[in-house]
Amino acid sequence: MLSKRSLVGVRLNFHTLAVLFFMLIGTQAFAVDPEVDGSDEAVAAGKAVFNANCKTCHQLDSKLVGPALRGVSDRREISWIKAFIKNSTVLIASGDKQANEIYDEYNLQMPQHEFLSDDELNNLISYIEYGDVADPAAEAAAAGADGAAASGAGGGIPDEYLTVILVVLVVVLLLILVVLGLIISVLSKYLNKQELDEDDKEFVSQKFNLGKIIKSDGFVLIVTALVVALVAKTALDGLFSVGVQQGYAPKQPIAYSHALHAGTLEIECQYCHTGVEIGRSANIPSPNICMNCHTHVQNVQGKEGVSPEIQKIYDAVDNNKPIEWVRVHNLPDLAYFNHSQHVVVGEIECQTCHGPIQEMEVVGQHSALTMGWCIDCHRETEITTKGNAYYDKLVQIHTDSKDALKVKDIGGLECAKCHY
Ligand code: HEC
Ligand code: HEC
Ligand code: HEC
Ligand code: HEC
Ligand code: HEC
Ligand code: HEC
């Protein structure tokens, strides 16, 4: 029989357990404003606002130009987040400690979003905390691992791990099948030696039937699930790279080869791309530049007659028509990029951005050409200051602070430098 006291004890314990349980599964619900409800509608509306205003710089679960955002309501007050999104400049200028800390870390001011209404901000935060969770495992990790989320490292499993986990699961499943098969065969051998009645004997000596397994519902289900998972993953990867043309290598109207001209023949890039040192655009050479050599060179060594590919150059010159090269690299109009600034002042090799062009038969886009790509390099690259009086004063300031002078320190992260 239980005494009254121990009954209370039991109830208390149950109560504590229940609270612990809800805290565990509901950490986010406790941290987040009641306004930020995480309902499907709010998350969907928030996603639209996010894609229109924030996607260039933020991802939910990993760092891009700005920090990963999921879990931000664990580390900050909701009112702070709203103020920061609306106008971080004001918050930073007001001397707010958190705002200044994160600004010092990233050294890049976020644009203001005064136009967002309070509802839109709530939806945004709903999306940031509850949106686009990759899979239930990641959701559990995000909800459970409060500590990890608070340190900014939590949430989401990186893509490559997902693939590994998938492969490991398949291997484990196969191993289990093999072991089960072995157990069955050992058991039936053993049972066959026992005295059994007819029914049991028949059952035991049933043959292992592969065809039957393949046709079984369970097997079909497993295979379908695997295929669906794979297709979904491919589709997602595709979506994330919309607008990024990395690897784009279109067929050109003339089979002109950089591997031959810039590689084997060692013609300088500047011989044809005359703009790189003087201005913004590198320039694609006109047929006249090709003709400097191809008036004489009509075919590759050892071949007779005029090469059909080189004939195309002659046709272009005779008809005074430009060769319609297909453009490979193409920044959107809103971004400003200048070759001479990087090649002459920055002393950066063409290959750093364009890859091993001198080995390419057909030119392909080597780098992502996203804003994150530009910014990353500006954060990390030290500028060459030797023999440039313009930088002397800046260098002095920085030698005092013992930091090397990076592109970011001369304004390489300012919006207006790349956007007009
Ligand atoms: C041009 C790039 C850019 C855009 C666009 C941008 N952000 Fe940011 N964001 C940053 C950077 C960089 C930081 C780091 C703080 C700093 O340097 O000011 C940041 C910080 C933040 C923080 C603080 C994170 C923390 O851990 O404290 C929040 C929240 C945030 N951004 C939300 C948003 C939202 C929501 C939008 C869209 C409405 C948005 N940002 C658009 C670049 C951007
Ligand atoms: C003999 C002339 C010639 C030389 C030398 C040459 N190129 Fe080119 N380059 C061209 C032509 C023609 C095209 C356009 C056709 C194409 O894309 O293959 C081109 C295209 C390119 C493109 C792609 C342009 C676009 O459409 O976005 C890049 C990048 C490039 N060259 C870089 C280089 C680099 C780097 C070197 C030196 C290692 C070099 N080129 C040497 C003639 C030349
Ligand atoms: C500095 C001299 C020089 C310039 C400039 C030059 N080429 Fe060539 N090109 C050559 C030589 C030499 C060969 C033959 C290499 C061999 O014998 O293997 C050649 C071969 C070629 C071939 C290969 C023909 C075939 O049948 O395989 C093509 C196509 C070609 N060039 C196109 C161009 C185009 C287009 C331009 C201008 C953008 C150009 N070249 C500029 C020297 C030049
Ligand atoms: C810091 C990175 C960087 C370096 C270094 C660089 N490029 Fe580029 N290049 C770009 C970008 C970005 C574009 C796309 C520009 C655009 O679309 O406005 C481009 C475009 C081009 C094009 C296409 C025509 C044009 O001007 O838009 C050619 C050709 C080219 N580069 C050749 C070169 C050569 C040759 C060198 C070396 C002498 C070089 N690049 C060095 C980043 C670079
Ligand atoms: C491989 C590294 C690298 C990449 C990638 C790169 N840059 Fe730069 N950028 C530099 C360096 C180095 C300088 C400094 C040159 C100097 O000393 O003034 C610079 C300077 C600049 C400046 C002048 C900044 C100032 O304050 O004077 C602009 C604008 C710029 N880059 C735009 C871009 C854009 C747009 C992209 C992407 C399409 C880009 N850069 C990609 C290295 C890079
Ligand atoms: C070093 C150069 C550079 C700096 C600095 C830079 N951007 Fe960008 N930005 C780019 C490039 C390049 C693109 C185009 C990228 C693409 O097409 O993926 C871009 C794209 C964008 C877009 C996306 C437009 C669209 O159609 O998706 C926005 C918005 C933007 N930048 C805002 C900003 C703001 C705000 C700042 C200042 C905090 C800033 N950028 C600083 C280079 C830069």
XYZ file of C-alpha atoms and ligand atoms in Angstrom:
678
model
C 0.000 0.000 0.000
C 1.246 3.496 -0.842
C 1.340 6.206 1.788
C -0.150 9.612 0.970
C 3.289 11.173 0.979
C 4.758 8.892 -1.584
C 1.702 9.451 -3.793
C 2.418 13.176 -3.749
C 6.037 12.308 -4.475
C 4.982 10.273 -7.474
C 2.806 13.043 -8.773
C 5.533 15.619 -8.256
C 7.987 13.467 -10.086
C 5.567 12.931 -12.899
C 4.978 16.661 -13.068
C 8.700 17.433 -13.198
C 9.164 14.817 -15.865
C 6.346 16.285 -17.939
C 7.820 19.776 -17.658
C 11.254 18.459 -18.589
C 9.727 16.621 -21.512
C 7.977 19.716 -22.846
C 11.061 21.815 -22.327
C 13.013 19.291 -24.307
C 10.674 19.109 -27.283
C 9.603 22.719 -27.078
C 12.751 24.751 -26.416
C 11.988 27.013 -29.313
C 8.376 27.524 -28.298
C 9.594 28.788 -24.932
C 12.177 31.129 -26.373
C 10.069 32.612 -29.128
C 7.496 35.396 -28.865
C 3.873 34.209 -28.811
C 3.398 36.316 -31.992
C 5.876 34.099 -33.790
C 3.700 31.049 -34.095
C 5.475 28.883 -36.628
C 2.198 27.928 -38.326
C 2.463 26.707 -41.910
C 0.947 29.951 -43.265
C 3.347 32.123 -41.292
C 6.331 30.054 -42.402
C 5.256 30.204 -46.059
C 4.659 33.964 -45.935
C 7.996 34.434 -44.163
C 9.783 32.404 -46.791
C 8.532 34.718 -49.546
C 9.810 37.788 -47.677
C 13.098 36.013 -46.975
C 13.658 35.001 -50.588
C 12.936 38.527 -51.786
C 15.160 40.363 -49.291
C 17.564 38.151 -47.420
C 18.525 35.168 -49.549
C 21.532 36.813 -51.221
C 23.287 37.043 -47.879
C 21.722 34.496 -45.517
C 20.964 30.811 -45.240
C 19.107 29.265 -42.350
C 21.629 26.638 -41.360
C 24.950 27.796 -42.683
C 26.968 30.942 -43.008
C 26.857 32.841 -46.281
C 27.663 36.560 -46.437
C 25.909 36.957 -43.082
C 25.516 34.446 -40.233
C 23.275 31.354 -40.242
C 19.944 32.552 -38.909
C 18.170 29.558 -37.389
C 18.268 29.725 -33.606
C 18.718 33.503 -33.578
C 15.700 33.853 -31.270
C 17.558 31.727 -28.731
C 20.499 34.071 -28.666
C 18.648 37.394 -29.010
C 15.466 39.150 -27.823
C 12.710 39.199 -30.454
C 12.505 42.988 -30.181
C 16.260 43.208 -30.806
C 15.989 41.006 -33.896
C 13.191 43.138 -35.311
C 15.102 46.347 -34.686
C 18.254 44.877 -36.233
C 16.479 43.693 -39.374
C 14.682 47.006 -39.785
C 17.769 49.139 -39.442
C 20.970 47.624 -38.117
C 22.900 50.846 -38.768
C 20.826 52.731 -36.188
C 21.205 49.923 -33.654
C 24.964 49.741 -34.159
C 25.308 53.508 -33.920
C 23.290 53.523 -30.683
C 26.149 51.554 -29.127
C 24.111 48.360 -28.589
C 26.625 45.761 -27.406
C 25.282 42.717 -29.278
C 24.877 44.658 -32.508
C 28.414 45.973 -32.337
C 29.844 42.557 -31.549
C 28.311 40.933 -34.579
C 29.126 43.921 -36.767
C 32.780 43.735 -35.731
C 32.794 40.059 -36.629
C 31.351 40.500 -40.131
C 32.398 44.039 -40.884
C 29.603 44.520 -43.353
C 26.467 46.528 -42.837
C 23.216 44.869 -43.634
C 20.832 46.982 -45.748
C 17.862 48.493 -43.880
C 14.361 47.005 -44.194
C 12.163 49.752 -42.690
C 9.444 48.831 -45.174
C 8.713 45.504 -43.461
C 5.566 45.506 -41.299
C 5.476 43.890 -37.873
C 3.446 40.981 -39.299
C 5.995 40.427 -42.000
C 8.767 40.457 -39.401
C 6.907 37.853 -37.320
C 6.447 35.675 -40.391
C 10.134 36.096 -41.222
C 11.165 34.893 -37.772
C 8.706 31.976 -38.030
C 10.357 30.978 -41.271
C 13.861 31.463 -39.856
C 13.116 29.192 -36.891
C 10.749 26.618 -38.393
C 11.159 26.781 -42.162
C 12.861 24.399 -44.568
C 13.953 21.796 -42.070
C 15.821 19.267 -44.152
C 14.495 16.138 -42.425
C 13.063 14.961 -39.100
C 16.525 14.137 -37.757
C 17.714 17.688 -38.330
C 14.517 19.037 -36.777
C 15.110 16.960 -33.689
C 18.682 18.163 -33.542
C 17.581 21.792 -33.889
C 14.899 21.460 -31.229
C 16.846 19.308 -28.810
C 20.360 20.659 -29.028
C 19.649 23.972 -27.374
C 23.285 24.521 -26.536
C 24.480 23.824 -30.017
C 21.861 26.131 -31.525
C 22.802 28.910 -29.131
C 26.424 28.754 -30.159
C 25.312 29.118 -33.765
C 26.630 25.730 -34.803
C 23.352 23.821 -34.498
C 20.588 22.900 -36.914
C 20.749 21.073 -40.195
C 22.972 18.217 -41.256
C 25.426 19.086 -44.008
C 24.638 17.536 -47.349
C 27.642 15.284 -47.587
C 26.766 13.686 -44.240
C 23.257 12.899 -45.492
C 24.711 10.968 -48.393
C 27.092 9.102 -46.103
C 24.283 8.280 -43.685
C 22.138 6.997 -46.567
C 24.918 4.743 -47.847
C 25.686 3.429 -44.356
C 21.990 2.638 -43.814
C 21.817 0.675 -47.056
C 24.975 -1.277 -46.185
C 23.643 -2.063 -42.703
C 20.331 -3.252 -44.191
C 22.171 -5.548 -46.598
C 24.327 -6.936 -43.759
C 21.226 -7.654 -41.693
C 19.723 -9.528 -44.671
C 22.875 -11.637 -45.051
C 23.021 -12.457 -41.337
C 19.320 -13.377 -41.327
C 19.940 -15.673 -44.291
C 22.788 -17.379 -42.466
C 20.698 -17.842 -39.306
C 17.878 -19.349 -41.369
C 20.134 -21.853 -43.067
C 21.803 -22.925 -39.801
C 18.452 -23.262 -38.064
C 16.863 -25.290 -40.840
C 19.859 -27.628 -40.956
C 19.500 -28.148 -37.211
C 15.741 -28.621 -37.387
C 16.036 -31.107 -40.245
C 17.936 -33.410 -37.891
C 15.082 -33.333 -35.344
C 12.028 -35.522 -35.312
C 9.236 -33.364 -36.743
C 5.731 -34.049 -37.994
C 4.951 -33.652 -41.719
C 3.638 -30.032 -41.649
C 6.606 -28.703 -39.744
C 9.036 -30.553 -41.976
C 7.544 -29.069 -45.093
C 7.699 -25.614 -43.548
C 11.341 -25.999 -42.547
C 12.536 -27.323 -45.906
C 10.947 -24.412 -47.804
C 13.578 -23.022 -50.157
C 14.873 -19.493 -49.793
C 13.082 -17.782 -52.688
C 14.735 -14.626 -54.099
C 11.986 -14.025 -56.646
C 9.394 -14.028 -53.928
C 11.356 -11.494 -51.857
C 11.778 -9.125 -54.795
C 8.047 -9.253 -55.424
C 7.174 -8.808 -51.754
C 5.526 -5.563 -50.571
C 8.297 -4.822 -48.086
C 11.032 -4.947 -50.704
C 9.096 -2.808 -53.180
C 8.481 -0.281 -50.417
C 12.165 -0.036 -49.481
C 13.294 0.393 -53.087
C 10.612 3.031 -53.774
C 11.614 4.951 -50.647
C 15.292 4.923 -51.691
C 14.497 6.116 -55.214
C 12.198 8.882 -53.933
C 14.890 10.054 -51.481
C 17.494 10.184 -54.246
C 15.255 12.072 -56.669
C 14.292 14.553 -53.953
C 17.938 15.189 -53.093
C 18.895 15.770 -56.732
C 15.969 18.129 -57.201
C 16.908 20.114 -54.079
C 20.543 20.415 -55.158
C 19.302 21.678 -58.513
C 17.083 24.301 -56.880
C 19.903 25.658 -54.746
C 22.038 26.323 -57.785
C 19.389 28.205 -59.804
C 21.022 31.303 -61.282
C 24.526 30.023 -60.612
C 26.178 29.109 -63.913
C 29.273 27.402 -62.559
C 30.611 24.872 -65.061
C 28.731 26.454 -68.001
C 30.737 25.624 -71.152
C 28.713 26.311 -74.314
C 29.736 25.082 -77.772
C 31.362 27.932 -79.707
C 30.816 28.760 -83.412
C 34.501 28.033 -84.152
C 36.343 25.158 -82.458
C 38.912 27.592 -81.070
C 41.074 25.988 -78.375
C 42.720 27.796 -75.450
C 44.675 24.614 -74.737
C 46.334 24.997 -78.169
C 46.758 28.784 -78.341
C 47.339 29.774 -74.690
C 48.773 26.387 -73.674
C 50.889 24.802 -76.425
C 51.608 27.987 -78.413
C 51.973 30.037 -75.199
C 50.293 33.144 -76.585
C 49.828 35.715 -73.766
C 46.233 36.194 -72.627
C 46.613 39.952 -73.129
C 47.494 39.471 -76.799
C 43.847 38.677 -77.449
C 42.077 39.975 -74.347
C 43.384 43.481 -74.800
C 41.106 45.101 -72.233
C 42.195 43.334 -69.057
C 44.884 45.851 -68.138
C 43.158 49.025 -69.185
C 39.563 48.746 -68.239
C 36.532 47.053 -67.046
C 36.032 44.468 -69.767
C 38.579 41.898 -70.900
C 37.311 41.992 -74.541
C 36.886 39.083 -76.898
C 39.305 39.466 -79.852
C 38.013 40.509 -83.267
C 38.796 38.242 -86.258
C 41.568 40.686 -87.238
C 43.641 39.539 -84.284
C 43.240 35.921 -85.393
C 44.268 36.974 -88.885
C 47.661 38.220 -87.631
C 48.617 34.572 -87.704
C 45.959 32.861 -89.733
C 46.703 34.721 -92.973
C 49.695 32.351 -92.935
C 48.536 29.448 -90.830
C 45.752 27.844 -92.858
C 45.757 24.460 -91.180
C 47.353 22.501 -88.378
C 50.837 21.234 -89.182
C 50.898 18.205 -91.495
C 47.363 18.641 -92.867
C 46.504 19.610 -96.431
C 44.239 22.455 -97.601
C 42.408 25.000 -95.465
C 41.007 23.811 -92.150
C 37.197 24.161 -92.165
C 37.404 25.819 -88.729
C 39.935 28.381 -89.903
C 37.846 28.914 -93.073
C 35.160 30.288 -90.729
C 37.581 33.077 -89.695
C 38.169 33.927 -93.378
C 34.405 33.994 -94.024
C 33.907 36.379 -91.113
C 36.635 38.741 -92.365
C 35.497 38.573 -96.026
C 31.872 39.287 -95.157
C 32.862 41.809 -92.498
C 30.703 39.937 -90.004
C 31.685 39.405 -86.359
C 32.094 35.853 -85.105
C 29.186 35.203 -82.774
C 31.027 33.814 -79.751
C 28.702 32.605 -77.012
C 29.284 34.536 -73.811
C 30.371 32.293 -70.942
C 30.757 34.631 -67.945
C 27.934 37.013 -67.263
C 27.319 39.035 -64.117
C 23.870 40.586 -63.766
C 23.725 44.296 -64.686
C 23.369 45.350 -61.077
C 26.941 44.309 -60.280
C 30.086 46.185 -61.319
C 33.294 44.287 -61.943
C 36.508 45.756 -63.277
C 39.340 43.662 -64.726
C 42.166 46.187 -64.576
C 41.462 46.777 -60.880
C 42.009 43.091 -60.166
C 44.660 42.209 -62.748
C 46.848 45.337 -62.577
C 46.229 46.859 -59.142
C 45.342 43.630 -57.344
C 47.927 41.571 -59.274
C 45.587 38.585 -59.360
C 46.263 35.868 -61.934
C 43.537 35.180 -64.483
C 43.569 31.548 -63.341
C 42.594 32.447 -59.754
C 39.151 33.379 -61.035
C 38.934 31.600 -64.386
C 40.712 28.328 -63.580
C 43.281 26.604 -65.822
C 42.124 28.249 -69.069
C 45.381 27.268 -70.819
C 44.285 23.621 -70.489
C 40.715 24.056 -71.722
C 39.665 22.961 -75.212
C 36.335 24.645 -74.531
C 36.124 27.457 -71.968
C 33.837 26.800 -69.004
C 32.909 28.966 -66.047
C 35.235 27.959 -63.226
C 33.981 30.081 -60.286
C 30.469 30.599 -58.943
C 30.490 34.390 -59.628
C 28.065 34.928 -56.771
C 28.209 37.846 -54.369
C 29.453 35.475 -51.661
C 32.346 34.511 -53.909
C 33.448 38.136 -54.415
C 33.034 38.947 -50.714
C 34.901 35.880 -49.478
C 37.944 36.798 -51.499
C 37.791 40.422 -50.388
C 37.717 39.275 -46.772
C 40.737 37.048 -47.125
C 43.016 38.627 -49.710
C 45.747 40.960 -48.617
C 46.318 43.806 -51.017
C 49.674 44.456 -52.593
C 50.745 47.825 -51.347
C 54.384 47.967 -52.389
C 55.244 51.005 -54.485
C 51.791 52.457 -54.208
C 51.772 55.781 -52.363
C 48.009 55.715 -52.165
C 48.169 52.954 -49.587
C 51.098 54.162 -47.514
C 48.982 55.912 -44.910
C 46.536 53.010 -44.594
C 49.405 50.568 -44.260
C 50.813 52.596 -41.421
C 47.542 52.504 -39.519
C 47.395 48.776 -40.016
C 50.995 47.970 -39.175
C 50.238 49.657 -35.872
C 47.312 47.296 -35.358
C 49.444 44.381 -36.620
C 46.726 43.189 -39.034
C 47.587 42.684 -42.654
C 45.739 45.086 -44.928
C 42.944 43.205 -46.670
C 40.641 44.260 -49.483
C 37.833 44.659 -46.942
C 39.870 47.311 -45.161
C 39.929 49.564 -48.215
C 36.177 49.354 -48.667
C 35.944 46.079 -50.617
C 32.770 45.165 -48.699
C 30.906 48.425 -49.340
C 27.727 47.870 -51.330
C 28.291 50.897 -53.544
C 31.694 49.664 -54.739
C 30.013 46.782 -56.563
C 26.478 48.089 -57.062
C 25.395 51.310 -58.604
C 23.716 42.400 -48.164
C 23.731 41.309 -47.257
C 22.592 41.102 -46.257
C 21.233 41.100 -46.509
C 20.522 41.362 -47.829
C 20.606 40.763 -45.255
N 21.537 40.568 -44.274
Fe 21.193 40.075 -42.341
N 23.162 40.222 -41.926
C 24.155 40.488 -42.862
C 25.436 40.570 -42.177
C 26.775 40.804 -42.833
C 25.173 40.351 -40.802
C 26.169 40.349 -39.667
C 25.971 41.617 -38.867
C 26.591 42.836 -39.458
O 27.739 42.763 -39.954
O 25.926 43.899 -39.441
C 23.743 40.126 -40.701
C 23.083 39.872 -39.494
C 21.761 39.550 -39.385
C 21.088 39.173 -38.175
C 21.725 39.046 -36.808
C 22.166 37.624 -36.650
C 22.717 37.320 -35.312
O 23.245 36.239 -35.158
O 22.643 38.178 -34.432
C 19.790 38.929 -38.477
C 18.708 38.473 -37.543
C 19.640 39.165 -39.888
N 20.854 39.531 -40.415
C 18.478 38.999 -40.587
C 18.290 39.379 -41.902
C 17.010 39.367 -42.568
C 15.730 38.858 -41.973
C 17.218 39.845 -43.819
C 16.178 40.076 -44.912
C 15.025 40.866 -44.569
C 18.624 40.149 -43.949
N 19.244 39.866 -42.761
C 19.227 40.633 -45.102
C 23.992 40.654 -44.209
C 22.768 40.772 -44.852
C 44.517 33.765 -79.533
C 43.592 34.515 -78.806
C 43.337 34.184 -77.356
C 44.253 33.979 -76.346
C 45.755 33.991 -76.432
C 43.495 33.765 -75.138
N 42.163 33.820 -75.411
Fe 40.653 33.692 -74.086
N 39.282 33.775 -75.584
C 39.587 33.948 -76.938
C 38.360 33.814 -77.701
C 38.247 33.899 -79.211
C 37.329 33.601 -76.783
C 35.833 33.393 -77.081
C 35.558 31.955 -77.428
C 35.606 31.032 -76.258
O 34.928 31.275 -75.247
O 36.357 30.035 -76.343
C 37.943 33.576 -75.471
C 37.253 33.389 -74.276
C 37.829 33.465 -73.012
C 37.093 33.444 -71.790
C 35.595 33.306 -71.633
C 34.919 34.595 -72.007
C 33.442 34.597 -71.783
O 32.698 34.437 -72.760
O 33.012 34.708 -70.635
C 38.009 33.561 -70.769
C 37.699 33.600 -69.290
C 39.294 33.630 -71.369
N 39.153 33.582 -72.734
C 40.463 33.711 -70.656
C 41.716 33.618 -71.224
C 42.936 33.495 -70.474
C 43.017 33.443 -68.972
C 43.953 33.414 -71.383
C 45.421 33.228 -71.093
C 45.777 32.078 -70.310
C 43.354 33.520 -72.694
N 41.999 33.620 -72.561
C 44.061 33.527 -73.890
C 40.821 34.177 -77.455
C 42.017 34.076 -76.755
C 49.922 34.029 -82.565
C 49.358 33.273 -83.680
C 47.897 32.852 -83.630
C 46.802 33.623 -83.336
C 46.750 35.082 -82.917
C 45.646 32.763 -83.497
N 46.040 31.509 -83.872
Fe 44.831 29.943 -84.261
N 46.431 28.766 -84.603
C 47.751 29.202 -84.647
C 48.620 28.087 -85.054
C 50.140 28.152 -85.206
C 47.767 26.982 -85.268
C 48.146 25.591 -85.759
C 48.729 24.781 -84.648
C 49.202 23.415 -85.144
O 49.847 23.323 -86.181
O 48.891 22.449 -84.436
C 46.422 27.443 -84.977
C 45.293 26.622 -85.053
C 44.000 27.081 -84.953
C 42.816 26.263 -85.116
C 42.815 24.768 -85.338
C 42.402 24.376 -86.740
C 42.090 22.905 -86.844
O 41.668 22.488 -87.927
O 42.232 22.179 -85.839
C 41.740 27.081 -84.976
C 40.262 26.696 -85.062
C 42.234 28.405 -84.692
N 43.600 28.378 -84.687
C 41.422 29.509 -84.464
C 41.906 30.753 -84.092
C 41.051 31.882 -83.777
C 39.534 31.882 -83.810
C 41.872 32.891 -83.444
C 41.471 34.285 -83.004
C 40.653 34.372 -81.835
C 43.232 32.419 -83.547
N 43.219 31.115 -83.938
C 44.337 33.193 -83.287
C 48.194 30.464 -84.349
C 47.410 31.533 -83.982
C 39.060 38.644 -59.629
C 38.572 37.721 -60.574
C 39.001 37.794 -62.033
C 40.274 37.856 -62.548
C 41.594 37.906 -61.785
C 40.146 37.845 -63.971
N 38.829 37.799 -64.329
Fe 38.060 37.709 -66.197
N 36.163 37.811 -65.460
C 35.850 37.867 -64.115
C 34.425 38.114 -63.977
C 33.680 38.243 -62.663
C 33.898 38.188 -65.288
C 32.449 38.485 -65.708
C 32.342 39.971 -65.942
C 30.978 40.448 -66.352
O 30.131 39.646 -66.716
O 30.783 41.668 -66.314
C 35.021 37.984 -66.204
C 34.921 37.973 -67.584
C 35.989 37.730 -68.439
C 35.885 37.621 -69.881
C 34.624 37.769 -70.698
C 34.546 39.150 -71.319
C 34.292 40.242 -70.283
O 35.186 41.073 -70.086
O 33.226 40.265 -69.692
C 37.144 37.381 -70.353
C 37.561 37.209 -71.794
C 38.035 37.346 -69.212
N 37.301 37.561 -68.063
C 39.402 37.162 -69.305
C 40.291 37.350 -68.254
C 41.727 37.345 -68.388
C 42.499 37.145 -69.680
C 42.236 37.552 -67.149
C 43.706 37.684 -66.731
C 44.515 38.672 -67.424
C 41.119 37.677 -66.219
N 39.960 37.556 -66.930
C 41.214 37.875 -64.837
C 36.708 37.714 -63.055
C 38.093 37.761 -63.156
C 40.478 36.245 -56.044
C 40.101 37.343 -55.221
C 39.021 38.317 -55.670
C 37.791 38.018 -56.182
C 37.210 36.638 -56.452
C 37.121 39.268 -56.402
N 37.935 40.301 -56.030
Fe 37.478 42.286 -56.121
N 39.309 42.744 -55.400
C 40.311 41.849 -55.103
C 41.501 42.565 -54.693
C 42.831 41.942 -54.266
C 41.189 43.950 -54.752
C 42.081 45.127 -54.358
C 42.742 45.744 -55.495
C 43.467 46.945 -54.957
O 44.553 46.763 -54.428
O 42.888 48.054 -55.049
C 39.806 44.027 -55.194
C 39.098 45.219 -55.354
C 37.806 45.306 -55.807
C 37.056 46.525 -55.915
C 37.559 47.903 -55.530
C 37.425 48.070 -54.054
C 37.919 49.410 -53.567
O 37.569 49.725 -52.443
O 38.621 50.079 -54.283
C 35.811 46.212 -56.429
C 34.676 47.151 -56.718
C 35.793 44.788 -56.605
N 37.005 44.269 -56.218
C 34.698 44.089 -57.092
C 34.643 42.695 -57.187
C 33.479 41.958 -57.643
C 32.163 42.552 -58.098
C 33.812 40.637 -57.586
C 32.962 39.440 -57.941
C 32.305 39.404 -59.209
C 35.176 40.556 -57.094
N 35.635 41.819 -56.866
C 35.851 39.369 -56.901
C 40.210 40.485 -55.118
C 39.114 39.772 -55.580
C 32.533 42.685 -53.782
C 31.371 43.020 -54.516
C 30.015 43.161 -53.826
C 29.722 43.835 -52.662
C 30.684 44.568 -51.739
C 28.304 43.733 -52.485
N 27.749 43.011 -53.518
Fe 25.762 42.581 -53.752
N 26.201 41.426 -55.375
C 27.453 41.303 -55.960
C 27.356 40.440 -57.112
C 28.514 40.023 -58.011
C 25.991 40.055 -57.214
C 25.364 39.128 -58.272
C 25.456 37.729 -57.756
C 24.605 36.734 -58.473
O 24.077 37.008 -59.547
O 24.480 35.638 -57.894
C 25.295 40.697 -56.117
C 23.923 40.575 -55.862
C 23.249 41.320 -54.926
C 21.814 41.291 -54.727
C 20.898 40.326 -55.398
C 20.194 40.818 -56.577
C 19.432 39.661 -57.171
O 18.894 39.861 -58.244
O 19.404 38.566 -56.583
C 21.513 42.174 -53.728
C 20.152 42.511 -53.168
C 22.767 42.745 -53.277
N 23.789 42.214 -54.034
C 22.874 43.695 -52.267
C 24.070 44.097 -51.717
C 24.197 44.942 -50.537
C 23.037 45.534 -49.786
C 25.519 45.094 -50.282
C 26.195 45.827 -49.141
C 25.997 45.267 -47.851
C 26.237 44.345 -51.310
N 25.328 43.766 -52.150
C 27.617 44.309 -51.407
C 28.634 41.882 -55.512
C 28.774 42.636 -54.354
